[in-house]
Coordinates of C-alpha atoms in Angstrom, one line a residue:
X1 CA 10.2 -8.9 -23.9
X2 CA 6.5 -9.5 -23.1
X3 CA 5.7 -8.0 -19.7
X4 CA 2.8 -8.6 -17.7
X5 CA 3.0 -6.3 -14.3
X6 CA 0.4 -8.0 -11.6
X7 CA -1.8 -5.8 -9.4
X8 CA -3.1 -8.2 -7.1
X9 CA -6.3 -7.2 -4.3
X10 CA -8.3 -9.7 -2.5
X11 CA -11.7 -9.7 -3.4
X12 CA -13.6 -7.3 -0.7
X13 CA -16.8 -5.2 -0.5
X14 CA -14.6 -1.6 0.2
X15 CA -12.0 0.0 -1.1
X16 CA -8.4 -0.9 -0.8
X17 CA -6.2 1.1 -2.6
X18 CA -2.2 0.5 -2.6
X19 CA -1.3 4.3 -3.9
X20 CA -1.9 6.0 -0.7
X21 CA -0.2 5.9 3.1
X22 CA 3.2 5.6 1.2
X23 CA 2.4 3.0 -1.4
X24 CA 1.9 0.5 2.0
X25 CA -1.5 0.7 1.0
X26 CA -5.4 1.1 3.1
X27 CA -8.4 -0.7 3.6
X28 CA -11.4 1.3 4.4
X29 CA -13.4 -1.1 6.0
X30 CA -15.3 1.5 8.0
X31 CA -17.1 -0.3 10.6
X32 CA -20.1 -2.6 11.3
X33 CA -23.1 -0.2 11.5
X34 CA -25.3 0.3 8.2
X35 CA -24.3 3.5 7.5
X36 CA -20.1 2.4 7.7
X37 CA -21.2 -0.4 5.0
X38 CA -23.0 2.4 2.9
X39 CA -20.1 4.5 2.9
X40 CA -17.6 1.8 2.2
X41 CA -19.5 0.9 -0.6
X42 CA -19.6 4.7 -1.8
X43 CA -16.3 5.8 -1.3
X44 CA -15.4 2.0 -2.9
X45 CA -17.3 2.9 -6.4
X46 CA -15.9 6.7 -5.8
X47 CA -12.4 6.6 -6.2
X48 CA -10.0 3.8 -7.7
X49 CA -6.6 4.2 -9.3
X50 CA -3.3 1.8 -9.1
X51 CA -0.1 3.1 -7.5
X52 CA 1.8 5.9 -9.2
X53 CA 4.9 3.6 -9.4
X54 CA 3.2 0.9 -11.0
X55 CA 2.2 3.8 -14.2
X56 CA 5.9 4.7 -13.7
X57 CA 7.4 1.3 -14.2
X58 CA 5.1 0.9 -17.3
X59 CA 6.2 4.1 -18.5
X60 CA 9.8 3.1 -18.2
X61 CA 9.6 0.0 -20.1
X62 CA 7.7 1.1 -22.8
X63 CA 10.4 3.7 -23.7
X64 CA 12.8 0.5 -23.3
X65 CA 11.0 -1.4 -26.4
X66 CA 9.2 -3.9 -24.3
X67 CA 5.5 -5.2 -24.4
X68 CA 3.7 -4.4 -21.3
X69 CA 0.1 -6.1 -19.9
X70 CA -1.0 -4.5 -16.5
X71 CA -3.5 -6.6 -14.8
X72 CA -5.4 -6.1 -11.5
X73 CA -6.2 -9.6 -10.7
X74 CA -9.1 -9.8 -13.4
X75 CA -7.4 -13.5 -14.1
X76 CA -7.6 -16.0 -12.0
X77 CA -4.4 -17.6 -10.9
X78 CA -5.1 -20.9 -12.6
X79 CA -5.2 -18.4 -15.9
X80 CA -2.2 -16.7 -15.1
X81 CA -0.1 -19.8 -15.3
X82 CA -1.8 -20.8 -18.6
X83 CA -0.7 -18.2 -20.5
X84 CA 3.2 -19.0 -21.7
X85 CA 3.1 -15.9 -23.5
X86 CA 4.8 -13.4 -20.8
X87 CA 9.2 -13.2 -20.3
X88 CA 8.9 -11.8 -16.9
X89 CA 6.0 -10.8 -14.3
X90 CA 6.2 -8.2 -12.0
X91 CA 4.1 -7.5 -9.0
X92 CA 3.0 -4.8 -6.6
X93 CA 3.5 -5.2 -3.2
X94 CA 1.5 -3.6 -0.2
X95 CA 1.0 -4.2 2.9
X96 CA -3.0 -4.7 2.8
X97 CA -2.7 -7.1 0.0
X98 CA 0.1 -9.2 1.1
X99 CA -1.3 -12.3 1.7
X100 CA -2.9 -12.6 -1.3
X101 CA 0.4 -11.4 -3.5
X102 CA 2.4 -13.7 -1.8
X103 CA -0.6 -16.5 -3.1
X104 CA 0.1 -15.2 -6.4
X105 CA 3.3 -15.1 -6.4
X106 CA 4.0 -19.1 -4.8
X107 CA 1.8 -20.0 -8.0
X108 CA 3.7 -18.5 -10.4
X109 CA 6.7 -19.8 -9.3
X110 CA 5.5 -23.7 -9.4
X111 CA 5.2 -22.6 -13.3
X112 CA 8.7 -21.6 -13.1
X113 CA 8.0 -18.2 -14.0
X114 CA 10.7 -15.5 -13.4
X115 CA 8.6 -12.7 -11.1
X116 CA 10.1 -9.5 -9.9
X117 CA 8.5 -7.8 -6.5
X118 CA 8.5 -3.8 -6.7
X119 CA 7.0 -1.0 -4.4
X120 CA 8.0 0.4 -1.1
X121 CA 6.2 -2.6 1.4
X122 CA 9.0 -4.9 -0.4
X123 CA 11.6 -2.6 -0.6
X124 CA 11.2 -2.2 3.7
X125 CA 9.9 -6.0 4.1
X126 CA 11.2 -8.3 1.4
X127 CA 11.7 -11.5 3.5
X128 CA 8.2 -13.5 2.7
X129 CA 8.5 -12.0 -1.0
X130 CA 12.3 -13.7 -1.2
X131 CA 10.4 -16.6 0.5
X132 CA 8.1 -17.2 -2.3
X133 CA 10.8 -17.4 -4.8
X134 CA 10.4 -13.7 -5.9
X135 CA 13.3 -11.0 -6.6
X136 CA 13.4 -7.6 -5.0
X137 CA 13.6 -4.4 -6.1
X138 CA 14.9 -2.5 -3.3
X139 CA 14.0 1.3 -3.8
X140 CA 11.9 3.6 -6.8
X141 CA 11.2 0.9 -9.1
X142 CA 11.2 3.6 -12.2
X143 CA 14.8 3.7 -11.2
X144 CA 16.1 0.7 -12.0
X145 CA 14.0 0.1 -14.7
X146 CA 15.0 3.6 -16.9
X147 CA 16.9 3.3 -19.6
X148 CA 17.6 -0.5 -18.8
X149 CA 18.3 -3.2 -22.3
X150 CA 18.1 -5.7 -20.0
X151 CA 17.3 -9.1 -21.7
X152 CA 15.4 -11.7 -19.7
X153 CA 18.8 -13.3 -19.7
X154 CA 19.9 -10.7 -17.2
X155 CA 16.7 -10.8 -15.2
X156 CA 17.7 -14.5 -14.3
X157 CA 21.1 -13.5 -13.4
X158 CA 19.9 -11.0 -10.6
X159 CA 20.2 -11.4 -6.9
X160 CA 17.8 -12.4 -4.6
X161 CA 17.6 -8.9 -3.8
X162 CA 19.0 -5.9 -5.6
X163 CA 20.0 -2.5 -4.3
X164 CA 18.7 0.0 -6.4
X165 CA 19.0 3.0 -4.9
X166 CA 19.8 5.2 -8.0
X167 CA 18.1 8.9 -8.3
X168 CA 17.8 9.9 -11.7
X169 CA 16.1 13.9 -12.0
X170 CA 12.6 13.5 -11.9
X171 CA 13.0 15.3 -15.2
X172 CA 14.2 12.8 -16.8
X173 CA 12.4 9.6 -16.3
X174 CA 9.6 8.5 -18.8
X175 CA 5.9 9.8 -19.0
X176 CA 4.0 7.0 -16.7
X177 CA 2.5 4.2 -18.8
X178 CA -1.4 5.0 -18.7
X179 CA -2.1 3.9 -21.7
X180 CA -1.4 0.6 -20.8
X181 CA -3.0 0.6 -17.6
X182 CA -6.5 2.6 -19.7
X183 CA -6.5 -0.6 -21.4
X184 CA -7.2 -2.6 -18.3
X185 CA -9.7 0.0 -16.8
X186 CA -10.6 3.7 -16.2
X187 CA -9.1 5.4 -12.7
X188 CA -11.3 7.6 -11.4
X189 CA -11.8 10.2 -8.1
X190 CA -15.5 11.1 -8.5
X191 CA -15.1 13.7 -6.1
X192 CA -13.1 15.5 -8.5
X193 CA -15.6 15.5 -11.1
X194 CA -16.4 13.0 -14.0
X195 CA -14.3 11.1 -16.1
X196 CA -10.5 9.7 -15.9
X197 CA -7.9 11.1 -13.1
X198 CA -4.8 9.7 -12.7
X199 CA -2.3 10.0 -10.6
X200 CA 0.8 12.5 -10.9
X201 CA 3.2 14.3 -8.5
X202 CA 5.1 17.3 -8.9
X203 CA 8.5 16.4 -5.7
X204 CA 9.3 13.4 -4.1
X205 CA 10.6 13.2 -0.4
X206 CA 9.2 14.4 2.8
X207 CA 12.0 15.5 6.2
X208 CA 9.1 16.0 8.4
X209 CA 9.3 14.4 12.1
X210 CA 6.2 12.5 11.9
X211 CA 8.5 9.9 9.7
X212 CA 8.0 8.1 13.2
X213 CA 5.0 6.7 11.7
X214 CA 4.8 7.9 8.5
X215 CA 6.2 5.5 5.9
X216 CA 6.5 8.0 2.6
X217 CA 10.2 8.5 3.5
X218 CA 10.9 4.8 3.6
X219 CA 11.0 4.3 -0.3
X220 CA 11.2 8.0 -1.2
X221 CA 13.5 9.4 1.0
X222 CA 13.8 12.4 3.1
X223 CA 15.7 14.5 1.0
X224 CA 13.6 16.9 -1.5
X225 CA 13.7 16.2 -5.1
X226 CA 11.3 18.3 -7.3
X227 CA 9.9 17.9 -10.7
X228 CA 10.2 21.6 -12.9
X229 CA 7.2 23.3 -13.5
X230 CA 7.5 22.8 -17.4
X231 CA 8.4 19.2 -17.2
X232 CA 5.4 18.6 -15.1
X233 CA 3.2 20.6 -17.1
X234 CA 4.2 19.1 -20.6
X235 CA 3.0 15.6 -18.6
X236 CA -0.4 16.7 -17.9
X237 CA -1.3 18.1 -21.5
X238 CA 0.4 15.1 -22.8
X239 CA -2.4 12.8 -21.4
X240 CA -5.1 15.6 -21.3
X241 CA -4.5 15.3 -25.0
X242 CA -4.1 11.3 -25.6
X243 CA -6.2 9.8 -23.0
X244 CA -8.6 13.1 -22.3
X245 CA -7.8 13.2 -18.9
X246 CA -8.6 16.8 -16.5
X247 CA -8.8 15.4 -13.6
X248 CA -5.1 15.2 -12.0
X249 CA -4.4 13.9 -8.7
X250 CA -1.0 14.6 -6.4
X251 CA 0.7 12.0 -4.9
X252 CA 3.3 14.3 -3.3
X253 CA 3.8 13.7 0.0
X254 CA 3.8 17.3 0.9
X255 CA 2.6 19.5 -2.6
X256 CA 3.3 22.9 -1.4
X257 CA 6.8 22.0 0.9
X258 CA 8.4 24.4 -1.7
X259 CA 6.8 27.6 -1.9
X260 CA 8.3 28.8 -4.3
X261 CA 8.1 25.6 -6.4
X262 CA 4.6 25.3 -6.1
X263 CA 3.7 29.0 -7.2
X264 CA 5.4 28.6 -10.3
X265 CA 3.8 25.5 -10.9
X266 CA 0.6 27.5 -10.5
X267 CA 1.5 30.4 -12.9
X268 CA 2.7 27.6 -15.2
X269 CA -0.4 26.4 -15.5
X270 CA -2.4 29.5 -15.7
X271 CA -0.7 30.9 -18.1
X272 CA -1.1 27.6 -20.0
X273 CA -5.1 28.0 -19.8
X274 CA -6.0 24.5 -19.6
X275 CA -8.6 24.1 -17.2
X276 CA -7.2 21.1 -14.7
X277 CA -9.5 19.6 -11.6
X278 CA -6.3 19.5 -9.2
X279 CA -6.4 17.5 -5.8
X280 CA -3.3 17.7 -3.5
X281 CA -2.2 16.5 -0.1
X282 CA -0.2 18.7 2.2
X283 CA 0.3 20.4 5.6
X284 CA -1.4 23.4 6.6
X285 CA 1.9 24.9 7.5
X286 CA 2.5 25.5 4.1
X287 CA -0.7 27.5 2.7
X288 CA -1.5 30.6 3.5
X289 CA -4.7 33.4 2.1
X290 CA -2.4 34.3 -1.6
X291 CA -0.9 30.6 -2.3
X292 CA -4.4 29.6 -1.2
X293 CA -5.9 31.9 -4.1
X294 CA -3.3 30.7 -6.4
X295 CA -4.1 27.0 -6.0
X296 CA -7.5 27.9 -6.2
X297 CA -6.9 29.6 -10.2
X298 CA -4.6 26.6 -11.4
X299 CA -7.5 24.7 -10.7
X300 CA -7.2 22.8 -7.2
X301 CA -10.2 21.6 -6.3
X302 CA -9.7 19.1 -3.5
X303 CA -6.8 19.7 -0.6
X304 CA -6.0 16.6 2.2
X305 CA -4.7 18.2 5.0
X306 CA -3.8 15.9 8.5
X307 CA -5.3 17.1 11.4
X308 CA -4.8 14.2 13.3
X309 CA -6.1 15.3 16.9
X310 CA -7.2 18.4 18.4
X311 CA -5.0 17.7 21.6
X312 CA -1.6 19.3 21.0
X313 CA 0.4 17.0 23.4
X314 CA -1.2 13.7 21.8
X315 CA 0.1 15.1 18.0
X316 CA 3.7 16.1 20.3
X317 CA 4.3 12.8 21.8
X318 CA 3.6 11.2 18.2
X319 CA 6.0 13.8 16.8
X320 CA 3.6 15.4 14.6
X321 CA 3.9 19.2 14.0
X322 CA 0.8 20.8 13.4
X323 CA -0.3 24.6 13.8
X324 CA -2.6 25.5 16.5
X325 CA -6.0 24.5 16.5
X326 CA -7.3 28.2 16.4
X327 CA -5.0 28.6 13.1
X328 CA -6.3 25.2 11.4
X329 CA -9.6 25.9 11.9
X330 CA -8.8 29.5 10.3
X331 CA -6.7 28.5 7.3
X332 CA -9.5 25.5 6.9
X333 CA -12.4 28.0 6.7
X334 CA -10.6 30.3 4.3
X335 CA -10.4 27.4 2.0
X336 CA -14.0 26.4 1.9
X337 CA -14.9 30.0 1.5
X338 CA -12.8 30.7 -1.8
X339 CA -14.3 27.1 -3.7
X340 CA -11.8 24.3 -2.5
X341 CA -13.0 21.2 -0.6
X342 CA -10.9 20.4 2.2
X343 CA -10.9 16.6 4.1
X344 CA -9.1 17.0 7.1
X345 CA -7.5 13.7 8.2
X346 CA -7.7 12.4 11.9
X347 CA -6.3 9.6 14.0
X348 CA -7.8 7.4 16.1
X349 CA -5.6 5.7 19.5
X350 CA -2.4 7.9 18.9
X351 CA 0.1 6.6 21.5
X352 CA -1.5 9.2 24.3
X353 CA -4.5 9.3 22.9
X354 CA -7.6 7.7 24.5
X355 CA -11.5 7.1 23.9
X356 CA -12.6 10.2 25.7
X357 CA -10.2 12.5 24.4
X358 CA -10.8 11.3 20.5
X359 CA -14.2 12.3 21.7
X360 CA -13.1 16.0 21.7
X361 CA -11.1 15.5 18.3
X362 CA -14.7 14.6 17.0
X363 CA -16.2 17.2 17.9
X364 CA -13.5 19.5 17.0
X365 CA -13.7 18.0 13.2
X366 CA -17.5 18.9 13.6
X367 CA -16.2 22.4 13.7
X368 CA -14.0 22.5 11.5
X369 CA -16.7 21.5 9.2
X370 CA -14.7 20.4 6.3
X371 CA -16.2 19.0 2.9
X372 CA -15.0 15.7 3.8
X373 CA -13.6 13.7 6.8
X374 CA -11.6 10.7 7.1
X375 CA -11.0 9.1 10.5
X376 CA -8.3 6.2 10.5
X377 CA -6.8 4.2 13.6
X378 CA -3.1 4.8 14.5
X379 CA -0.7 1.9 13.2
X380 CA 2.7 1.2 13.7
X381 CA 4.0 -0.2 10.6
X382 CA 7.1 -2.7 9.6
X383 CA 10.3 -0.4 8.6
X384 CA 9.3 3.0 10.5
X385 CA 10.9 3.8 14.0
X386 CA 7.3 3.4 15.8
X387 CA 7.1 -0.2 14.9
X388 CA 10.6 -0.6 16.4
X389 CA 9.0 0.8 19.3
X390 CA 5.3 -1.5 19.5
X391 CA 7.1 -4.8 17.8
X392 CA 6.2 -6.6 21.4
X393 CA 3.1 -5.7 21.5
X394 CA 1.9 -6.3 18.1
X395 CA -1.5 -8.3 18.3
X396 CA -2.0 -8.8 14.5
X397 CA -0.2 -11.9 12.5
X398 CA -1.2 -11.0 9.2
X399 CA -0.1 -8.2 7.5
X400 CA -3.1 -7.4 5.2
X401 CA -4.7 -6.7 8.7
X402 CA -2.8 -4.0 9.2
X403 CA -5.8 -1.6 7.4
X404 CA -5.9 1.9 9.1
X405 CA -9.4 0.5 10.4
X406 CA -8.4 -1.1 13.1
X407 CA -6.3 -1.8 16.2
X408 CA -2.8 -3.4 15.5
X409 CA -1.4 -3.4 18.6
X410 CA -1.8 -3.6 22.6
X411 CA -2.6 0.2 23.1
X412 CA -2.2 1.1 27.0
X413 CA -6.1 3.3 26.9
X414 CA -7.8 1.3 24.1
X415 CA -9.1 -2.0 22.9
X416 CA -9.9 -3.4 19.9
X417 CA -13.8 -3.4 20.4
X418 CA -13.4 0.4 21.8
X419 CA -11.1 1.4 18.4
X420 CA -14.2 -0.1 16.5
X421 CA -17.1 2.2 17.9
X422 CA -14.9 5.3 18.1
X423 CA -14.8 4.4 13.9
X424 CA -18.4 3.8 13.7
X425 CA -19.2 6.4 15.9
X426 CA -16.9 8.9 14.1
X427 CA -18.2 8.8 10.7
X428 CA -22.0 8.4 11.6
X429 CA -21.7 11.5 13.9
X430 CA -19.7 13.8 11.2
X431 CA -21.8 12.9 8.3
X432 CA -25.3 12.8 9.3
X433 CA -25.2 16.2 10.5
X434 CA -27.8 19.0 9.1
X435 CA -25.0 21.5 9.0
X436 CA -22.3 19.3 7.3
X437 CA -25.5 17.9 4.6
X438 CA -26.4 21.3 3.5
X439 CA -22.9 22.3 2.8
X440 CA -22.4 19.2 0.7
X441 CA -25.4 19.9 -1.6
X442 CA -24.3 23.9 -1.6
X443 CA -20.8 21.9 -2.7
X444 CA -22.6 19.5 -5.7
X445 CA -24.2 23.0 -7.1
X446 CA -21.7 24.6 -7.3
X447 CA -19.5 21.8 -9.1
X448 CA -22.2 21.8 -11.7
X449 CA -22.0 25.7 -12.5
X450 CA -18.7 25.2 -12.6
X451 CA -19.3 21.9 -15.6
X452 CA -21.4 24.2 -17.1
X453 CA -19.0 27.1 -17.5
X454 CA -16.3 25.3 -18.1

């Protein structure tokens, strides 16, 4: 079959990205002031790369025979439904581009054509996609699609919604699809260095408490599942070799959950003395000085950790577990000192939190000091238990609104206007800093020694 898998994003002057927060998808639409649009359109031409599941799905139905075509919206819909020459379309769902899939998707269907709806916003929200005339995917799209001879015969034939909740190892599903998706464009994450990173993870699953908000466990799950070290290693020479890619990026939800796992990852790729640029997200819980060093020699370069707020009973009633601020700010330093960039990740109008306090949060981030900061606005979203909670007091009727940048919902010590200059306020305060410049230039140096060397 000829497949044409549709990436669809409204056209916008910053980043929106549909791989991150859980595969709902962010905005970052900073703010109002000049220097929020500056950094909008920095961190906009920075980093771009589709969701992991999107590569996976390609991957899948390559190894099934079929012709694939990714496309991120470069056609037009009025081209889309020209072309007669694609079986089946499948599109992306998020939360920040609803809207405009759900325009895409009412199009195709007045052409008739037969569109499946994959990703984790359609798998927890499927009702507008059904709506529209699409099919759901419930669940890891990679899933379904391994191994499957379906004919387009037996596309037609499936439910308005199908159940696919099968877990194959991580082991055994396909290499993701990226040469397809290379054909379309180049992902990058500047920050890591120059040319092509793509997207990878090593587990799936996260049984942290802060699922209250956190929407990674709706698709994935909050049972572990890991990839082996060798498996995942084979996977990144594999495309280091085809597509020259060093530059690797982790989508786990949680890297280093694993100890264990995660050091022999490490070793594995030592020993294996390719030199990977590695970024990872995880919890400062689960680094300490040695794994720290370890990271360090497999090549890790860039580390998200969530701070969220300095006050310990605003990250308690939220259900966040965090180490103590005295600990963070320790583990954080250690970091910087050995060679890897750290963004700590904060919060804006948790339930308890309020303007003044998030005050203190800044200026705690200020000494943290980190390489990077990122600063997004607390947001209940459709399908976790805190939206079950706020669902009354939601203020926003379009879904594609619901950005990290601002205020979804009737918060008790902030409105939407106050939410707006705590963002404005937040970055222009953290970045245009003497301390934090200086470190950033000490940072560029020192990533071009390390071109040089390498």
């Amino acid at each position: 079959m000829n497949i044409l898998i549709l990436d669809a994003y409204p056209k916008k002057s910053y980043r929106i990205s549909k791989d991150v927060n859980g595969g709902y998808g962010i905005a970052h639409n900073y703010g109002t002031t000049l220097f929020s649009k500056l950094l909008r359109l920095y961190v906009k031409y920075s980093i771009d790369f589709p969701p992991l599941y999107v590569a996976q799905v390609c991957g899948e139905l390559l190894n099934c025979g079929h012709n694939v075509t990714y496309c991120d919206t470069g056609k037009s819909i009025k081209e889309l439904k020209s072309e007669k020459k694609y079986d089946l379309y499948i599109i992306a769902s998020s939360i920040v581009c609803h809207e405009t899939e759900i325009e895409y998707l009412k199009e195709l269907k007045k052409e008739n054509k037969l569109v499946l709806v994959i990703g984790p916003f359609a798998t927890s929200n499927p009702e507008n996609y059904i709506k529209a005339g699409g099919i759901v995917i419930k669940g890891e799209p990679e899933m379904f699609f391994h191994k499957s001879k379906k004919k387009i015969s037996d596309f037609k034939k499936l439910p308005k919604i199908v159940q696919n909740f099968k877990s194959y190892e991580l082991d055994e599903l396909s290499f993701p699809g990226w040469k397809v998706i290379f054909k379309n464009y180049i992902p990058k994450v500047r920050f890591l260095g120059s040319g092509a990173t793509i997207n990878i993870n090593a587990s799936r699953g996260c049984p942290y408490s802060c699922f209250y908000y956190c929407v990674y466990p709706l698709q994935q799950g909050r049972k572990l599942r890991f990839k082996s070290p060798k498996r995942l290693l084979d996977e990144m020479i594999y495309f280091n070799k085809t597509l020259n890619v060093s530059n690797f990026i982790f989508r786990d939800p949680v890297f280093s959950i694993n100890r264990e796992h995660t050091k022999e990852i490490c070793k594995a790729i030592i020993k294996s003395k390719y030199r990977f640029r590695l970024a990872i997200e995880t919890h400062l819980i689960n680094i300490d000085e040695n794994l720290a060093i370890l990271l360090k020699k497999a090549g890790v370069k860039l580390i998200y950790v969530g701070v969220e707020s300095q006050d310990d009973d605003v990250r308690k009633n939220s259900k966040r577990a965090s180490e103590i601020n005295s600990i963070q700010i320790q583990k954080i330093n250690f970091l910087e000192k050995i060679g890897i960039n750290v963004k700590a990740m904060y919060i804006i109008g948790m339930p308890t939190d309020s303007p003044s306090n998030f005050l203190k949060t800044i200026n705690f981030a200020k000494k943290l000091n980190s390489s990077f900061a990122q600063f997004n606005v607390f947001t209940p979203y459709p399908g976790t238990p805190a939206y079950s909670e706020y669902k009354d007091i939601i203020t926003k009727k379009k879904y594609n609104e619901f950005t990290q940048c601002q205020l979804v919902f009737k918060h008790k010590n902030f409105k939407d206007n106050d939410i707006l200059k705590v963002l404005n306020y937040s970055y222009k305060s953290y970045y245009l800093r003497i301390s934090w410049i200086k470190k950033y230039i000490r940072n560029k140096i020192r990533e071009r020694i390390w071109t040089l060397i390498k």
